[in-house]
Coordinates of C-alpha atoms in Angstrom, one line a residue:
M388 CA 0.0 0.0 0.0
I389 CA 2.8 2.4 0.9
L390 CA 4.7 1.6 -2.4
S391 CA 1.5 2.1 -4.4
T392 CA 0.9 5.5 -2.8
F393 CA 4.5 6.5 -3.5
L394 CA 4.3 5.6 -7.2
I395 CA 1.0 7.4 -7.6
V396 CA 2.4 10.6 -6.1
F397 CA 5.4 10.6 -8.3
I398 CA 3.4 9.7 -11.5
C399 CA 1.0 12.6 -10.9
A400 CA 3.9 15.0 -10.2
V401 CA 5.4 14.6 -13.7
P402 CA 4.2 17.2 -16.2
A403 CA 2.6 15.9 -19.4
S404 CA 4.3 16.1 -22.8
E405 CA 3.3 15.4 -26.4
T406 CA 5.6 12.5 -26.9
G407 CA 5.8 9.6 -24.5
V408 CA 8.2 6.9 -23.5
E409 CA 6.7 3.8 -25.0
Y410 CA 9.4 1.7 -26.5
I411 CA 9.9 1.4 -30.3
P412 CA 10.5 -2.3 -30.9
S413 CA 14.1 -3.3 -31.2
D414 CA 13.6 -4.7 -34.7
S415 CA 11.9 -1.6 -36.1
R416 CA 13.2 -0.2 -39.4
L417 CA 13.2 3.3 -37.9
Y418 CA 16.5 2.6 -36.2
E419 CA 18.2 2.1 -39.5
D420 CA 16.7 5.5 -40.7
I421 CA 18.2 7.3 -37.7
D422 CA 21.5 5.5 -38.3
L423 CA 21.7 6.7 -41.8
L424 CA 20.7 10.3 -40.9
K425 CA 23.3 10.4 -38.1
T426 CA 26.1 8.9 -40.2
S427 CA 25.4 11.3 -43.1
G428 CA 25.7 14.3 -40.8
L429 CA 22.1 15.5 -40.3
I430 CA 22.2 14.6 -36.5
S431 CA 24.9 15.9 -34.2
T432 CA 23.6 14.2 -31.0
L433 CA 25.1 10.8 -30.3
P434 CA 22.3 8.1 -30.4
S435 CA 22.2 5.3 -27.8
T436 CA 23.9 2.1 -28.7
S437 CA 21.3 0.0 -26.8
R438 CA 17.8 -0.7 -28.0
P439 CA 14.8 -0.4 -27.7
W440 CA 14.6 3.4 -27.5
P441 CA 11.7 5.3 -26.0
R442 CA 9.5 6.9 -28.6
K443 CA 10.4 10.4 -27.2
E444 CA 14.2 9.8 -27.8
L445 CA 13.7 8.7 -31.4
F446 CA 11.3 11.6 -32.1
R447 CA 13.9 14.1 -30.7
L448 CA 16.6 12.8 -33.1
F449 CA 14.2 13.0 -36.0
L450 CA 13.4 16.7 -35.2
E451 CA 17.1 17.4 -35.1
A452 CA 17.6 15.8 -38.5
D453 CA 14.6 17.5 -40.0
S454 CA 15.8 20.9 -38.8
N455 CA 19.3 20.4 -40.2
S456 CA 17.9 19.2 -43.5
K457 CA 16.5 22.6 -44.3
S458 CA 20.0 24.1 -45.0
Q459 CA 21.4 21.1 -46.8
H460 CA 21.0 19.4 -50.2
L461 CA 19.5 15.9 -49.5
N462 CA 20.1 12.8 -51.5
L463 CA 17.3 10.3 -52.1
A464 CA 18.3 8.0 -49.2
Q465 CA 18.2 10.9 -46.7
R466 CA 14.8 12.1 -48.1
A467 CA 13.3 8.6 -47.9
A468 CA 14.4 8.2 -44.3
L469 CA 12.9 11.6 -43.3
N470 CA 9.7 10.8 -45.1
R471 CA 9.2 7.5 -43.2
L472 CA 10.0 9.1 -39.9
S473 CA 7.6 12.1 -40.5
W474 CA 4.8 9.6 -41.3
E475 CA 5.5 7.7 -38.0
F476 CA 5.5 10.9 -36.0
G477 CA 2.7 12.7 -37.8
E478 CA 0.5 12.6 -34.7
E479 CA 3.1 14.5 -32.7
L480 CA 3.7 16.9 -35.6
Q481 CA -0.1 17.3 -36.1
L482 CA 0.2 16.5 -39.8
V483 CA -2.8 15.7 -41.9
K484 CA -1.1 12.7 -43.4
R485 CA -0.1 10.6 -40.5
R486 CA -0.4 7.2 -39.0
K487 CA -3.5 6.7 -36.9
P488 CA -4.6 3.8 -34.7
V489 CA -7.4 1.6 -36.0
F490 CA -9.3 2.1 -32.7
S491 CA -9.1 4.4 -29.7
F492 CA -11.3 5.5 -26.8
N493 CA -10.9 8.1 -24.1
V494 CA -10.2 7.3 -20.4
D495 CA -10.1 10.3 -18.1
D496 CA -7.4 12.6 -19.5
G497 CA -5.9 9.9 -21.7
V498 CA -6.5 7.7 -24.7
V499 CA -6.3 3.9 -25.0
R500 CA -5.3 2.8 -28.4
A501 CA -5.5 -0.4 -30.4
D502 CA -3.7 -0.9 -33.7
F503 CA -3.4 -3.9 -36.0
F504 CA -0.4 -5.1 -37.9
S505 CA 0.6 -8.0 -40.1
R506 CA 3.9 -9.5 -41.1
A507 CA 5.2 -12.5 -43.1
H508 CA 8.6 -14.3 -43.5
L509 CA 8.8 -16.7 -46.4
T510 CA 11.7 -19.0 -47.4
K511 CA 11.9 -22.2 -49.3
E512 CA 12.0 -24.3 -46.1
K513 CA 9.5 -22.3 -44.0
Q514 CA 6.6 -19.9 -44.5
R515 CA 5.2 -17.9 -41.6
V516 CA 2.4 -15.3 -41.7
G517 CA 1.2 -13.4 -38.6
I518 CA -1.5 -10.9 -37.7
G519 CA -1.5 -9.0 -34.4
T520 CA -2.8 -6.2 -32.2
V521 CA -1.0 -3.6 -30.2
F522 CA -2.6 -1.9 -27.2
N523 CA -1.1 1.2 -25.6
N524 CA -1.9 4.5 -24.0
R525 CA -1.4 8.2 -24.8
P526 CA -0.1 10.4 -23.4
D527 CA 2.3 7.9 -21.9
N528 CA 4.9 10.3 -20.5
R529 CA 4.1 9.4 -16.9
F530 CA 2.4 6.0 -16.8
F531 CA 2.7 3.7 -19.8
F532 CA 1.7 0.3 -20.9
S533 CA 2.1 -1.7 -24.1
E534 CA 0.9 -5.1 -25.1
R535 CA 1.5 -6.9 -28.4
I536 CA -0.5 -10.1 -29.2
E537 CA 0.3 -12.0 -32.4
M538 CA -1.1 -15.0 -34.1
S539 CA 1.2 -16.8 -36.6
F540 CA 0.3 -19.4 -39.1
L541 CA 3.1 -22.0 -39.5
N542 CA 3.8 -23.8 -42.8
P543 CA 5.2 -26.4 -43.0
R544 CA 4.8 -27.9 -39.6
E545 CA 7.1 -26.9 -36.8
P546 CA 8.5 -30.0 -34.9
R547 CA 8.0 -29.7 -31.2
V548 CA 11.2 -29.6 -29.1
F549 CA 11.5 -31.6 -25.8
D550 CA 14.4 -30.2 -23.8
S551 CA 15.3 -28.9 -20.4
S552 CA 12.9 -25.9 -21.0
G553 CA 10.0 -28.2 -21.5
C554 CA 8.0 -28.8 -24.6
H555 CA 7.9 -25.9 -27.1
N556 CA 8.4 -24.9 -30.7
P557 CA 11.9 -24.1 -31.9
N558 CA 13.0 -20.6 -30.9
S559 CA 9.8 -20.1 -29.1
R560 CA 8.4 -20.2 -25.5
V561 CA 5.1 -21.8 -26.5
I562 CA 3.6 -24.7 -28.4
S563 CA 1.6 -24.2 -31.6
W564 CA -2.0 -25.3 -31.8
R565 CA -2.2 -28.5 -33.8
D566 CA 1.3 -27.6 -35.2
R567 CA -0.3 -24.9 -37.3
V568 CA -1.1 -21.7 -35.3
L569 CA 1.1 -20.1 -32.8
F570 CA -0.2 -17.5 -30.3
E571 CA 2.6 -15.3 -28.9
M572 CA 2.8 -12.3 -26.6
E573 CA 6.5 -11.3 -26.8
R574 CA 6.1 -7.7 -25.7
A575 CA 4.0 -6.7 -22.8
Y576 CA 5.1 -4.2 -20.1
F577 CA 4.1 -1.3 -18.0
G578 CA 5.8 1.2 -15.8
F579 CA 6.3 4.9 -15.0
K580 CA 8.8 7.6 -15.9
L581 CA 10.3 10.5 -13.9
P582 CA 12.3 13.3 -15.6
W583 CA 15.4 11.1 -15.8
V584 CA 14.5 7.7 -14.3
R585 CA 12.4 4.9 -15.9
M586 CA 11.0 1.8 -14.1
E587 CA 9.2 -1.0 -15.8
I588 CA 8.1 -4.6 -15.4
G589 CA 7.2 -6.9 -18.2
R590 CA 8.4 -8.7 -21.3
D591 CA 10.5 -7.2 -24.1
E592 CA 13.4 -7.8 -26.5
L593 CA 16.7 -6.0 -25.9
F594 CA 19.7 -5.3 -28.1
W595 CA 22.9 -4.1 -26.6
G596 CA 25.8 -2.8 -28.6
P597 CA 26.4 -1.2 -32.0
G598 CA 26.1 -4.3 -34.2
Y599 CA 23.9 -4.3 -37.3
L600 CA 23.1 -7.9 -38.1
S601 CA 23.3 -9.1 -34.4
S602 CA 25.2 -8.4 -31.2
V603 CA 27.8 -10.7 -29.6
M604 CA 26.8 -9.2 -26.2
L605 CA 22.9 -9.2 -26.0
S606 CA 20.7 -9.5 -29.1
D607 CA 17.0 -9.9 -29.8
N608 CA 17.5 -13.3 -31.4
A609 CA 16.1 -15.4 -28.5
P610 CA 12.6 -15.1 -27.1
A611 CA 11.9 -11.9 -25.2
L612 CA 13.0 -11.6 -21.5
D613 CA 10.6 -11.4 -18.6
Q614 CA 12.3 -8.6 -16.6
I615 CA 12.2 -5.9 -14.0
Q616 CA 14.2 -2.9 -15.4
F617 CA 15.6 0.3 -14.1
S618 CA 17.1 2.9 -16.4
L619 CA 18.7 6.3 -15.9
T620 CA 19.2 8.8 -18.7
G621 CA 21.1 12.1 -18.5
P622 CA 23.2 14.3 -20.7
N623 CA 25.8 12.0 -22.5
L624 CA 25.0 9.2 -20.0
K625 CA 22.7 6.1 -20.0
F626 CA 22.5 3.4 -17.4
I627 CA 20.4 0.3 -17.7
S628 CA 20.0 -2.5 -15.1
F629 CA 17.5 -5.4 -15.1
T630 CA 16.9 -8.8 -13.7
A631 CA 15.2 -11.4 -15.9
M632 CA 13.9 -14.9 -15.5
L633 CA 15.2 -17.4 -18.1
S634 CA 13.8 -20.7 -19.2
R635 CA 14.3 -23.5 -16.8
W636 CA 16.9 -26.1 -16.9
N637 CA 15.3 -29.4 -15.7
E638 CA 14.0 -28.4 -12.2
R639 CA 16.1 -25.2 -11.9
H640 CA 15.1 -21.8 -13.0
P641 CA 18.1 -19.6 -13.9
F642 CA 18.0 -15.8 -13.6
L643 CA 19.9 -13.2 -15.5
S644 CA 21.1 -10.0 -13.9
A645 CA 22.7 -7.4 -16.2
Q646 CA 23.9 -3.8 -16.2
R647 CA 25.0 -1.5 -19.0
L648 CA 26.6 2.0 -18.9
E649 CA 27.0 4.2 -22.0
V650 CA 29.0 7.5 -22.0
S651 CA 29.2 9.9 -25.0
L652 CA 32.3 12.0 -25.6
C653 CA 32.9 15.0 -27.8
Q654 CA 29.9 14.4 -30.1
R655 CA 32.0 11.8 -31.9
L656 CA 32.6 8.8 -29.6
T657 CA 30.3 6.6 -27.5
I658 CA 31.8 4.0 -25.1
G659 CA 29.7 1.3 -23.6
G660 CA 30.3 -1.5 -21.0
A661 CA 28.1 -4.3 -19.7
M662 CA 28.2 -7.1 -17.2
F663 CA 25.9 -10.2 -17.1
N664 CA 25.5 -12.9 -14.5
V665 CA 23.4 -16.1 -14.8
Y666 CA 22.7 -17.9 -11.6
T667 CA 20.1 -20.1 -9.9
Y668 CA 18.5 -20.4 -6.4
E669 CA 20.7 -23.4 -5.7
S670 CA 24.0 -21.8 -6.7
A671 CA 23.5 -18.3 -5.2
Q672 CA 24.5 -17.6 -1.6
D673 CA 23.5 -14.0 -2.0
F674 CA 20.4 -14.4 -4.2
S675 CA 18.3 -11.5 -2.8
G676 CA 20.7 -8.9 -4.0
M677 CA 20.7 -10.2 -7.5
L678 CA 17.0 -9.6 -7.8
N679 CA 17.4 -5.9 -7.2
P680 CA 18.1 -4.0 -10.5
L681 CA 19.2 -1.0 -8.4
L682 CA 22.3 -2.9 -7.3
P683 CA 25.3 -3.0 -9.7
L684 CA 26.1 -6.6 -10.5
Y685 CA 29.8 -6.6 -9.6
F686 CA 29.3 -6.0 -5.9
S687 CA 27.0 -9.0 -5.5
V688 CA 29.2 -11.3 -7.6
A689 CA 32.5 -10.3 -6.1
N690 CA 31.5 -11.0 -2.5
S691 CA 29.0 -13.9 -2.8
G692 CA 31.3 -16.8 -3.6
H693 CA 28.5 -18.7 -5.4
G694 CA 28.7 -20.6 -8.7
D695 CA 27.6 -18.4 -11.6
N696 CA 28.2 -17.6 -15.2
L697 CA 29.8 -14.1 -15.4
L698 CA 30.2 -12.3 -18.8
V699 CA 31.7 -8.9 -19.3
G700 CA 31.5 -6.8 -22.5
G701 CA 32.6 -3.5 -23.9
D702 CA 31.9 -1.6 -27.1
A703 CA 32.7 1.7 -28.9
V704 CA 31.3 3.8 -31.8
L705 CA 33.3 6.5 -33.5
Y706 CA 31.6 8.9 -36.0
L707 CA 33.8 10.5 -38.7
P708 CA 32.5 12.5 -41.7
R709 CA 29.9 10.3 -43.3
T710 CA 31.5 7.2 -41.7
K711 CA 30.6 5.2 -38.6
I712 CA 33.2 2.7 -37.2
Y713 CA 32.3 0.4 -34.3
G714 CA 33.6 -2.6 -32.4
Q715 CA 32.4 -4.9 -29.6
L716 CA 34.0 -7.4 -27.3
L717 CA 32.4 -10.0 -25.0
I718 CA 34.4 -12.1 -22.5
D719 CA 32.9 -15.3 -21.1
N720 CA 34.6 -17.7 -18.7
F721 CA 37.9 -16.0 -19.2
E722 CA 40.7 -17.0 -16.7
F723 CA 44.2 -15.6 -16.7
N724 CA 45.7 -18.5 -14.8
T725 CA 46.9 -21.8 -16.2
R726 CA 44.6 -24.0 -14.1
K727 CA 41.4 -23.4 -16.1
D728 CA 38.1 -25.2 -15.4
A729 CA 37.1 -24.3 -18.9
P730 CA 38.7 -22.7 -22.0
N731 CA 38.7 -18.9 -22.5
C732 CA 35.7 -17.8 -24.5
V733 CA 35.3 -14.5 -26.4
G734 CA 33.0 -12.8 -28.9
L735 CA 34.3 -10.1 -31.2
Q736 CA 32.5 -7.8 -33.6
T737 CA 33.6 -4.9 -35.8
G738 CA 32.0 -3.0 -38.6
I739 CA 31.9 0.2 -40.7
F740 CA 29.0 2.1 -42.3
F741 CA 29.7 4.6 -45.1
T742 CA 27.1 7.1 -46.5
P743 CA 28.6 9.2 -49.4
Q744 CA 26.7 12.2 -50.8
I745 CA 25.4 10.1 -53.7
P746 CA 22.3 7.9 -52.8
I747 CA 24.4 4.8 -51.9
D748 CA 25.3 3.4 -48.5
I749 CA 27.8 0.7 -47.7
R750 CA 28.0 -1.7 -44.7
L751 CA 30.6 -4.1 -43.7
E752 CA 30.6 -6.3 -40.6
Y753 CA 32.6 -9.1 -39.1
A754 CA 31.7 -11.2 -36.1
L755 CA 33.7 -14.0 -34.4
V756 CA 32.5 -16.2 -31.5
T757 CA 34.9 -18.9 -30.1
A758 CA 33.8 -22.3 -28.9
F759 CA 31.7 -22.7 -25.8
T760 CA 30.9 -18.9 -25.6
Y761 CA 27.4 -18.5 -24.0
Y762 CA 27.4 -22.2 -23.0
H763 CA 28.8 -22.6 -19.6
R764 CA 30.4 -25.9 -18.4
L765 CA 27.5 -25.9 -15.9
R766 CA 24.5 -26.2 -18.2
D767 CA 21.9 -24.8 -15.7
I768 CA 23.5 -21.4 -16.1
I769 CA 24.1 -21.1 -19.8
F770 CA 23.6 -17.7 -21.4
A771 CA 20.5 -18.7 -23.4
N772 CA 16.7 -18.5 -23.3
Y773 CA 14.6 -21.5 -24.6
S774 CA 17.8 -23.1 -26.1
V775 CA 18.6 -19.9 -28.1
P776 CA 21.8 -18.0 -27.1
L777 CA 21.3 -14.5 -26.0
G778 CA 24.3 -13.3 -28.0
H779 CA 25.1 -13.4 -31.7
E780 CA 22.8 -15.5 -33.9
I781 CA 25.7 -17.4 -35.5
G782 CA 26.4 -19.1 -32.1
P783 CA 29.7 -20.3 -30.7
D784 CA 32.7 -21.6 -32.8
A785 CA 31.8 -19.6 -35.8
D786 CA 32.6 -16.4 -37.6
Q787 CA 30.9 -14.4 -40.4
L788 CA 32.0 -11.6 -42.8
W789 CA 29.1 -9.7 -44.3
G790 CA 28.8 -6.8 -46.6
R791 CA 26.1 -4.8 -48.5
V792 CA 26.0 -2.0 -51.0
R793 CA 22.6 -0.4 -51.2
F794 CA 21.3 2.0 -53.9
T795 CA 18.3 4.3 -53.3
I796 CA 16.4 4.7 -56.6
F797 CA 13.2 6.4 -55.4
D798 CA 11.9 7.3 -52.0
W799 CA 10.0 4.0 -52.1
L800 CA 12.5 1.7 -53.8
Q801 CA 16.0 0.5 -52.8
T802 CA 18.1 -2.2 -54.3
S803 CA 21.3 -3.7 -52.9
L804 CA 23.9 -6.4 -53.4
S805 CA 24.9 -8.4 -50.4
A806 CA 27.3 -11.2 -49.6
D807 CA 28.5 -13.1 -46.6
Y808 CA 31.1 -15.8 -45.9
T809 CA 30.4 -17.9 -42.8
R810 CA 32.5 -20.7 -41.1
R811 CA 31.0 -23.0 -38.6
G812 CA 33.2 -25.3 -36.5
F813 CA 32.9 -28.6 -34.7
Y814 CA 31.2 -27.0 -31.6
N815 CA 28.7 -25.0 -33.6
R816 CA 26.5 -28.1 -34.5
G817 CA 24.7 -30.6 -32.4
D818 CA 23.0 -30.6 -29.0
L819 CA 24.3 -29.3 -25.7
D820 CA 26.7 -32.2 -25.3
R821 CA 28.8 -30.5 -28.0
L822 CA 27.9 -26.8 -27.4
C823 CA 28.9 -26.9 -23.7
F824 CA 32.3 -27.7 -22.3
D825 CA 32.6 -30.9 -20.3
L826 CA 36.0 -31.4 -18.7
S827 CA 35.2 -35.1 -17.8
T828 CA 34.9 -36.1 -21.5
D829 CA 37.5 -33.7 -23.1
T830 CA 40.8 -35.0 -24.4
V831 CA 43.5 -33.2 -26.3
F832 CA 42.6 -35.4 -29.3
L833 CA 38.8 -35.3 -29.5
R834 CA 38.3 -31.7 -28.4
R835 CA 40.8 -29.3 -29.9
Y836 CA 38.8 -26.3 -28.7
Y837 CA 41.9 -24.0 -29.0
E838 CA 41.7 -24.1 -32.8
F839 CA 39.3 -21.7 -34.6
P840 CA 37.1 -22.8 -36.1
A841 CA 37.5 -26.1 -34.4
R842 CA 37.5 -29.5 -36.1
G843 CA 36.9 -33.0 -34.7
W844 CA 39.8 -35.4 -34.3
D845 CA 40.3 -39.0 -33.4
S846 CA 43.0 -40.4 -31.0
A847 CA 45.3 -40.9 -34.0
G848 CA 45.1 -37.2 -35.0
T849 CA 42.9 -37.8 -38.1
V850 CA 40.2 -35.3 -39.0
V851 CA 36.8 -36.8 -38.4
E852 CA 34.7 -33.7 -39.1
E853 CA 35.5 -30.6 -41.1
V854 CA 34.7 -27.0 -40.8
E855 CA 31.6 -25.9 -42.7
R856 CA 32.3 -23.0 -45.1
T857 CA 29.5 -21.2 -46.9
L858 CA 29.7 -18.3 -49.4
R859 CA 26.4 -16.6 -50.2
I860 CA 25.9 -13.7 -52.7
G861 CA 22.8 -12.1 -54.2
P862 CA 20.6 -9.1 -54.8
E863 CA 18.0 -7.5 -52.5
V864 CA 15.0 -5.2 -53.2
E865 CA 13.2 -3.0 -50.6
F866 CA 9.8 -1.7 -51.8
S867 CA 7.4 0.6 -49.9
P868 CA 4.5 1.6 -52.2
L869 CA 2.6 2.8 -49.1
P870 CA 3.9 4.4 -45.9
E871 CA 2.3 1.5 -44.0
L872 CA 3.6 -1.3 -46.3
Y873 CA 7.2 -2.7 -46.5
L874 CA 8.4 -5.5 -48.7
L875 CA 11.9 -7.0 -48.7
T876 CA 13.0 -9.7 -51.1
K877 CA 16.3 -11.5 -51.2
A878 CA 17.7 -14.0 -53.7
A879 CA 21.1 -15.6 -53.3
L880 CA 23.2 -18.4 -54.6
S881 CA 25.1 -20.3 -51.8
Y882 CA 28.1 -22.5 -52.2
C883 CA 28.8 -24.7 -49.1
Q884 CA 31.9 -26.8 -48.5
H885 CA 31.7 -29.6 -46.0
P886 CA 27.9 -29.1 -45.1
E887 CA 27.2 -30.2 -41.5
G888 CA 30.9 -31.0 -41.2
A889 CA 30.9 -33.8 -43.8
P890 CA 34.4 -34.1 -45.3
N891 CA 34.8 -33.6 -49.1
R892 CA 31.2 -32.8 -49.7
K893 CA 29.8 -29.7 -51.5
R894 CA 26.4 -28.1 -51.9
V895 CA 25.3 -25.5 -54.3
Q896 CA 21.7 -24.2 -54.1
P897 CA 19.6 -21.1 -54.7
E898 CA 18.0 -19.3 -51.7
F899 CA 15.3 -16.8 -51.4
F900 CA 13.7 -14.8 -48.6
I901 CA 10.6 -12.5 -48.6
K902 CA 9.7 -10.3 -45.7
V903 CA 6.4 -8.3 -45.6
E904 CA 5.3 -5.8 -43.0
Y905 CA 2.0 -3.9 -42.8
R906 CA 1.6 -1.3 -40.1
Y907 CA 4.4 -2.9 -38.2
R908 CA 6.6 -0.3 -36.6

């Protein structure tokens, strides 16, 4: 009762504003628009390197870009990004042409809104079409809530997985109805906002670090996290702390405690650092402190003496004229002594984004994740949720070099050529018996984990499984005939050596991917 009264007093004391603090989903295309406008010089403020952003933060960056665009000659790519953002924020700008919710009704001094969306992902192996509804409130500058409910139709059938998390569909927390329809609620949260502090409880996806394709630190690849989050934002400073419940391992329920600090310097450089700790009731001697997002993780870990999985990461972004350079490093199970319980594990990522004056942008990114990263030798505290690692999507014992050149032809049409070269080692394939380090079964012959990418060997030193190498290249087309409709099509030809580690085998095949979004932000 006292806590509820305290919250109500503070919520009512905060003045109203036109733009609230509801999160823009971490996979929204609007982030790429802001990235292009910032790198091309229309934004001087340094954007946050963690997502999702509050709607208010993204709106402020758009206003800065729109103001600076009045005195500059814009190319087609910049104009297209500004047009998409102005449509999204048409309500705040009070424009006639703007995005409006499908349904809304007044409640006291606010409005409850309901909006519909649809999206589809189609490949040769799998087709998935979804329709959903988003509920939120406006104004949401003091108290906010958001809930997203989506129903997806699966084709072909998704095999059910029986593992330590229970029975579920691959990469999901739920089971499909008759293996055909999947009901998901991956974003649902509420909270309140003070002038510089935000508190929330609920479920959402997070992305930490400046990576484009994925993040070696914390990505939105796995199912969303159920969390209690505290964040503090000030001039050139951002601090995030949360405690989340992960999927269970047998009878144990692991928890993730994480903190991130970002500091911006000289309007050119942003430095970020993060710490993660995965633990269980059984392993923690100081469990109560780990549930409090106000406590920095290190002070609980350093003095508790319990068994846990500690990961530490750092990243940096440097903006030069029309160029963005970034890097990221994650350290997992790293020991500086010679008596190691497990091998040292690291994730590394670096990239560059170039936006010349002509309507072309170029991206290049490289990611490397060594064997056993994310997968602790104690399997009940692995850095994963529903069997999906919380880090980079390529997983451990793999690396990937990716590049793309994109051309903007019209405001509504972009074409590009992309290519990637991916290597997957011995510990990138198979179940947890191979993904996790197990000292009791390791030998210097069978588990040469110090090689990268690693290969399987027998006791005589003969290769029994090779590294899989895949080269993929092809065109892409992005098409937006309406402000609410987005279509992405990809076609590629892939050449794979040693598929699934089979020596002396080759595979050449065409690939395609279609992504459609309607009213999906």
